[in-house]
Short mmCIF file of C-alpha atoms in Angstrom, two decimals:
data_model
loop_
_atom_site.label_atom_id
_atom_site.label_comp_id
_atom_site.label_asym_id
_atom_site.label_seq_id
_atom_site.Cartn_x
_atom_site.Cartn_y
_atom_site.Cartn_z
CA UNK A 1 113.38 76.11 95.31
CA UNK A 2 115.79 76.47 98.23
CA UNK A 3 115.09 75.15 101.72
CA UNK A 4 116.60 77.48 104.33
CA UNK A 5 116.91 76.86 108.07
CA UNK A 6 116.54 79.43 110.81
CA UNK A 7 116.47 78.45 114.48
CA UNK A 8 115.78 74.88 113.39
CA UNK A 9 112.71 76.03 111.43
CA UNK A 10 112.61 75.10 107.75
CA UNK A 11 111.23 77.75 105.42
CA UNK A 12 110.52 77.45 101.69
CA UNK A 13 112.16 80.17 99.62
CA UNK A 14 110.84 80.79 96.13
CA UNK A 15 111.98 83.71 93.97
CA UNK A 16 113.73 85.19 97.03
CA UNK A 17 110.44 85.24 98.99
CA UNK A 18 110.20 82.92 101.97
CA UNK A 19 106.90 81.07 102.33
CA UNK A 20 106.00 80.45 105.99
CA UNK A 21 102.49 79.00 105.59
CA UNK A 22 101.05 77.01 102.70
CA UNK A 23 97.71 75.25 102.15
CA UNK A 24 97.68 72.73 99.31
CA UNK A 25 94.33 71.50 97.96
CA UNK A 26 92.68 71.35 101.40
CA UNK A 27 89.17 69.94 101.81
CA UNK A 28 87.04 69.99 104.94
CA UNK A 29 83.41 68.92 105.34
CA UNK A 30 80.98 68.77 108.24
CA UNK A 31 78.32 66.14 107.49
CA UNK A 32 76.94 67.15 104.08
CA UNK A 33 78.39 70.67 104.20
CA UNK A 34 81.73 70.99 102.39
CA UNK A 35 83.35 74.18 103.70
CA UNK A 36 86.83 74.07 102.14
CA UNK A 37 86.85 72.80 98.56
CA UNK A 38 90.43 72.52 97.37
CA UNK A 39 91.68 75.51 99.36
CA UNK A 40 95.12 76.84 98.35
CA UNK A 41 96.99 79.62 100.14
CA UNK A 42 100.55 80.77 100.71
CA UNK A 43 101.76 83.41 103.19
CA UNK A 44 105.14 85.07 102.84
CA UNK A 45 107.52 85.77 105.71
CA UNK A 46 106.81 89.12 107.37
CA UNK A 47 103.48 89.57 105.58
CA UNK A 48 100.17 90.71 107.03
CA UNK A 49 97.60 88.73 105.05
CA UNK A 50 93.94 89.70 105.45
CA UNK A 51 91.17 87.19 104.68
CA UNK A 52 87.68 88.45 103.88
CA UNK A 53 84.57 86.38 103.19
CA UNK A 54 80.89 86.03 103.94
CA UNK A 55 79.81 84.18 107.05
CA UNK A 56 80.25 80.45 106.50
CA UNK A 57 82.73 80.90 103.65
CA UNK A 58 85.47 78.98 105.47
CA UNK A 59 87.68 81.70 106.99
CA UNK A 60 87.60 80.46 110.57
CA UNK A 61 87.66 76.80 109.52
CA UNK A 62 90.87 77.41 107.56
CA UNK A 63 92.54 79.00 110.59
CA UNK A 64 91.44 76.18 112.89
CA UNK A 65 92.84 73.66 110.41
CA UNK A 66 96.09 75.63 110.38
CA UNK A 67 96.63 75.15 114.12
CA UNK A 68 95.32 71.58 114.13
CA UNK A 69 92.12 72.27 116.05
CA UNK A 70 90.24 70.76 113.12
CA UNK A 71 91.56 67.83 111.09
CA UNK A 72 91.42 68.20 107.32
CA UNK A 73 89.69 65.58 105.19
CA UNK A 74 92.19 65.90 102.37
CA UNK A 75 95.19 68.05 101.45
CA UNK A 76 98.33 69.36 103.10
CA UNK A 77 99.11 72.33 105.34
CA UNK A 78 102.73 73.39 105.69
CA UNK A 79 104.15 75.56 108.45
CA UNK A 80 107.93 76.15 108.20
CA UNK A 81 107.89 73.51 105.43
CA UNK A 82 106.43 70.86 107.76
CA UNK A 83 103.11 69.25 106.83
CA UNK A 84 101.22 69.60 110.10
CA UNK A 85 98.46 67.25 108.94
CA UNK A 86 100.94 64.37 109.35
CA UNK A 87 102.05 65.26 112.89
CA UNK A 88 101.03 63.62 116.15
CA UNK A 89 99.83 65.78 119.05
CA UNK A 90 103.30 66.12 120.61
CA UNK A 91 104.85 67.22 117.32
CA UNK A 92 101.94 69.56 116.60
CA UNK A 93 102.32 71.25 119.97
CA UNK A 94 105.96 72.03 119.16
CA UNK A 95 104.81 73.84 116.01
CA UNK A 96 102.06 75.65 117.94
CA UNK A 97 104.70 77.12 120.24
CA UNK A 98 105.69 79.36 117.31
CA UNK A 99 102.12 80.59 116.75
CA UNK A 100 100.30 83.30 118.70
CA UNK A 101 96.50 83.48 118.49
CA UNK A 102 94.41 86.55 119.27
CA UNK A 103 90.90 85.22 119.88
CA UNK A 104 87.88 87.29 118.96
CA UNK A 105 86.76 87.83 122.56
CA UNK A 106 90.23 87.98 124.10
CA UNK A 107 89.60 84.66 125.91
CA UNK A 108 91.16 85.78 129.19
CA UNK A 109 90.68 83.74 132.37
CA UNK A 110 88.20 85.73 134.45
CA UNK A 111 89.56 84.49 137.79
CA UNK A 112 93.15 85.57 137.04
CA UNK A 113 94.76 89.00 136.98
CA UNK A 114 96.39 90.23 133.80
CA UNK A 115 99.77 89.19 135.18
CA UNK A 116 98.50 85.72 136.07
CA UNK A 117 96.91 85.29 132.63
CA UNK A 118 100.20 86.07 130.92
CA UNK A 119 102.27 83.99 133.35
CA UNK A 120 99.97 80.98 132.85
CA UNK A 121 100.48 81.08 129.08
CA UNK A 122 104.23 81.55 129.38
CA UNK A 123 104.69 78.72 131.90
CA UNK A 124 102.66 76.40 129.67
CA UNK A 125 104.94 77.10 126.69
CA UNK A 126 108.29 77.68 128.43
CA UNK A 127 108.56 75.40 131.45
CA UNK A 128 112.21 76.18 132.22
CA UNK A 129 112.03 79.94 132.77
CA UNK A 130 112.82 81.25 136.26
CA UNK A 131 110.60 83.80 137.98
CA UNK A 132 112.77 86.75 137.00
CA UNK A 133 112.64 85.74 133.32
CA UNK A 134 108.86 85.39 133.55
CA UNK A 135 108.54 88.88 135.09
CA UNK A 136 110.68 90.40 132.32
CA UNK A 137 108.66 88.66 129.59
CA UNK A 138 105.36 89.85 131.10
CA UNK A 139 106.56 93.45 131.34
CA UNK A 140 107.90 93.40 127.78
CA UNK A 141 104.64 92.02 126.38
CA UNK A 142 102.56 94.60 128.24
CA UNK A 143 104.90 97.37 127.12
CA UNK A 144 104.45 96.27 123.50
CA UNK A 145 100.68 96.72 123.78
CA UNK A 146 100.88 99.89 125.91
CA UNK A 147 99.27 98.49 129.06
CA UNK A 148 101.95 98.04 131.72
CA UNK A 149 99.68 99.81 134.21
CA UNK A 150 97.04 97.07 133.86
CA UNK A 151 99.28 94.29 135.18
CA UNK A 152 97.31 93.73 138.41
CA UNK A 153 93.82 94.32 137.03
CA UNK A 154 91.16 91.63 136.67
CA UNK A 155 89.55 91.09 133.24
CA UNK A 156 86.27 92.51 134.60
CA UNK A 157 88.08 95.83 135.15
CA UNK A 158 89.19 96.09 131.51
CA UNK A 159 87.42 97.79 128.63
CA UNK A 160 86.84 95.91 125.38
CA UNK A 161 89.87 97.52 123.78
CA UNK A 162 92.05 96.73 126.79
CA UNK A 163 90.96 93.07 126.68
CA UNK A 164 92.02 92.92 123.03
CA UNK A 165 95.40 94.40 123.92
CA UNK A 166 95.93 91.97 126.79
CA UNK A 167 94.87 89.12 124.51
CA UNK A 168 97.53 90.30 122.06
CA UNK A 169 100.10 90.55 124.86
CA UNK A 170 99.32 86.94 125.74
CA UNK A 171 99.85 85.96 122.09
CA UNK A 172 103.14 87.88 121.98
CA UNK A 173 104.60 86.60 125.22
CA UNK A 174 105.69 83.31 123.66
CA UNK A 175 107.58 85.35 121.01
CA UNK A 176 105.85 83.70 118.05
CA UNK A 177 106.93 84.11 114.45
CA UNK A 178 103.30 83.71 113.32
CA UNK A 179 100.27 85.54 114.76
CA UNK A 180 96.67 84.70 113.86
CA UNK A 181 94.10 87.46 114.45
CA UNK A 182 90.43 86.44 114.61
CA UNK A 183 88.26 89.56 114.14
CA UNK A 184 90.68 91.80 116.11
CA UNK A 185 88.41 94.87 116.03
CA UNK A 186 84.99 93.26 116.50
CA UNK A 187 82.82 94.97 119.12
CA UNK A 188 85.07 98.03 119.34
CA UNK A 189 84.29 101.67 118.58
CA UNK A 190 85.95 103.37 115.61
CA UNK A 191 88.72 105.06 117.58
CA UNK A 192 89.65 101.93 119.56
CA UNK A 193 89.53 99.85 116.39
CA UNK A 194 92.01 102.22 114.75
CA UNK A 195 94.31 101.88 117.78
CA UNK A 196 94.22 98.07 117.46
CA UNK A 197 94.93 98.32 113.72
CA UNK A 198 97.95 100.52 114.36
CA UNK A 199 99.12 98.17 117.10
CA UNK A 200 99.03 95.25 114.64
CA UNK A 201 101.28 97.24 112.32
CA UNK A 202 103.63 98.16 115.18
CA UNK A 203 103.94 94.50 116.17
CA UNK A 204 104.67 93.51 112.57
CA UNK A 205 107.41 96.13 112.32
CA UNK A 206 108.97 95.54 115.73
CA UNK A 207 108.75 91.74 115.90
CA UNK A 208 108.94 90.92 112.17
CA UNK A 209 105.87 88.71 112.53
CA UNK A 210 103.98 86.89 109.80
CA UNK A 211 100.23 87.27 110.32
CA UNK A 212 96.84 86.15 109.06
CA UNK A 213 94.04 88.56 109.93
CA UNK A 214 90.41 87.43 109.63
CA UNK A 215 88.09 90.41 109.65
CA UNK A 216 84.79 91.88 108.43
CA UNK A 217 86.13 95.36 109.20
CA UNK A 218 87.14 97.04 105.92
CA UNK A 219 89.06 99.75 107.73
CA UNK A 220 91.11 97.06 109.48
CA UNK A 221 91.71 95.32 106.14
CA UNK A 222 92.83 98.54 104.48
CA UNK A 223 95.18 99.59 107.28
CA UNK A 224 96.75 96.27 108.20
CA UNK A 225 96.72 94.19 105.02
CA UNK A 226 99.78 93.90 102.80
CA UNK A 227 97.61 91.57 100.72
CA UNK A 228 93.90 90.75 100.86
CA UNK A 229 92.20 87.50 99.89
CA UNK A 230 88.46 86.96 99.50
CA UNK A 231 87.06 83.46 100.06
CA UNK A 232 83.98 82.27 98.18
CA UNK A 233 82.53 78.77 98.31
CA UNK A 234 85.55 77.31 100.07
CA UNK A 235 88.28 78.62 97.73
CA UNK A 236 90.20 81.84 97.16
CA UNK A 237 88.04 83.83 94.74
CA UNK A 238 89.98 87.11 94.54
CA UNK A 239 93.35 88.47 95.63
CA UNK A 240 95.00 91.88 95.62
CA UNK A 241 95.52 95.04 97.61
CA UNK A 242 92.66 97.09 99.00
CA UNK A 243 92.37 99.51 96.08
CA UNK A 244 92.60 96.89 93.35
CA UNK A 245 89.84 94.81 94.95
CA UNK A 246 87.66 97.83 95.68
CA UNK A 247 87.88 98.83 92.01
CA UNK A 248 87.56 95.29 90.62
CA UNK A 249 85.56 94.62 87.46
CA UNK A 250 83.87 91.79 89.36
CA UNK A 251 80.57 93.00 90.86
CA UNK A 252 80.64 90.37 93.60
CA UNK A 253 84.12 91.45 94.74
CA UNK A 254 83.14 95.13 94.67
CA UNK A 255 80.11 94.35 96.82
CA UNK A 256 82.43 93.88 99.82
CA UNK A 257 83.47 97.53 99.61
CA UNK A 258 80.06 99.18 99.31
#
């Protein structure tokens, strides 16, 4: 195992494949409900990893543990070879600055224009940028999602697909190495969903991002996923590409693709 450094970020490299994210034997319970039960996961650099699972299987809890919104009961979570479960809030925020999060509903501030939403996020993460640098970053992020013309619009003026794109622009504006997608196509029609799927692939190619995509949308999983994991009872139950899982000998795994 070799530990490599890039921009002061430590990355595990095993068999010439860099591991950016790693869960090791993670447990998380809420009262008497144990959601994660020895959860193990690794995500390679530049990979789009899709996570499928029934409601309540632990998908969203795992992601929230990853960014420190939920504290684990037991186990370790490594990002850039740093165990984030051992970090204080200041140290954790430094790690979060390398992570973009596309929320399920876009989570835009209703009282701010698109430009103000993006500027707010950027100023929070990069306090030393001048106004010209902020303007350039906003324009670049909107160009990446194909919505430069929406810069002065209010969220109420945006369609569901546009809100998703602006939410992604907000995630991209901090230039993260990791992007977390929470149900990126939920509530969208088939055509708009396909556009979002293709945009996820474009971002991966252009920005060399490493991503975890939580979805119930099989079309999204098929298009965007380099690898697909299925969670059952708080652990990874099955792993593979779309076709191998769809044609699995396991009836429960195949049931996802019916």
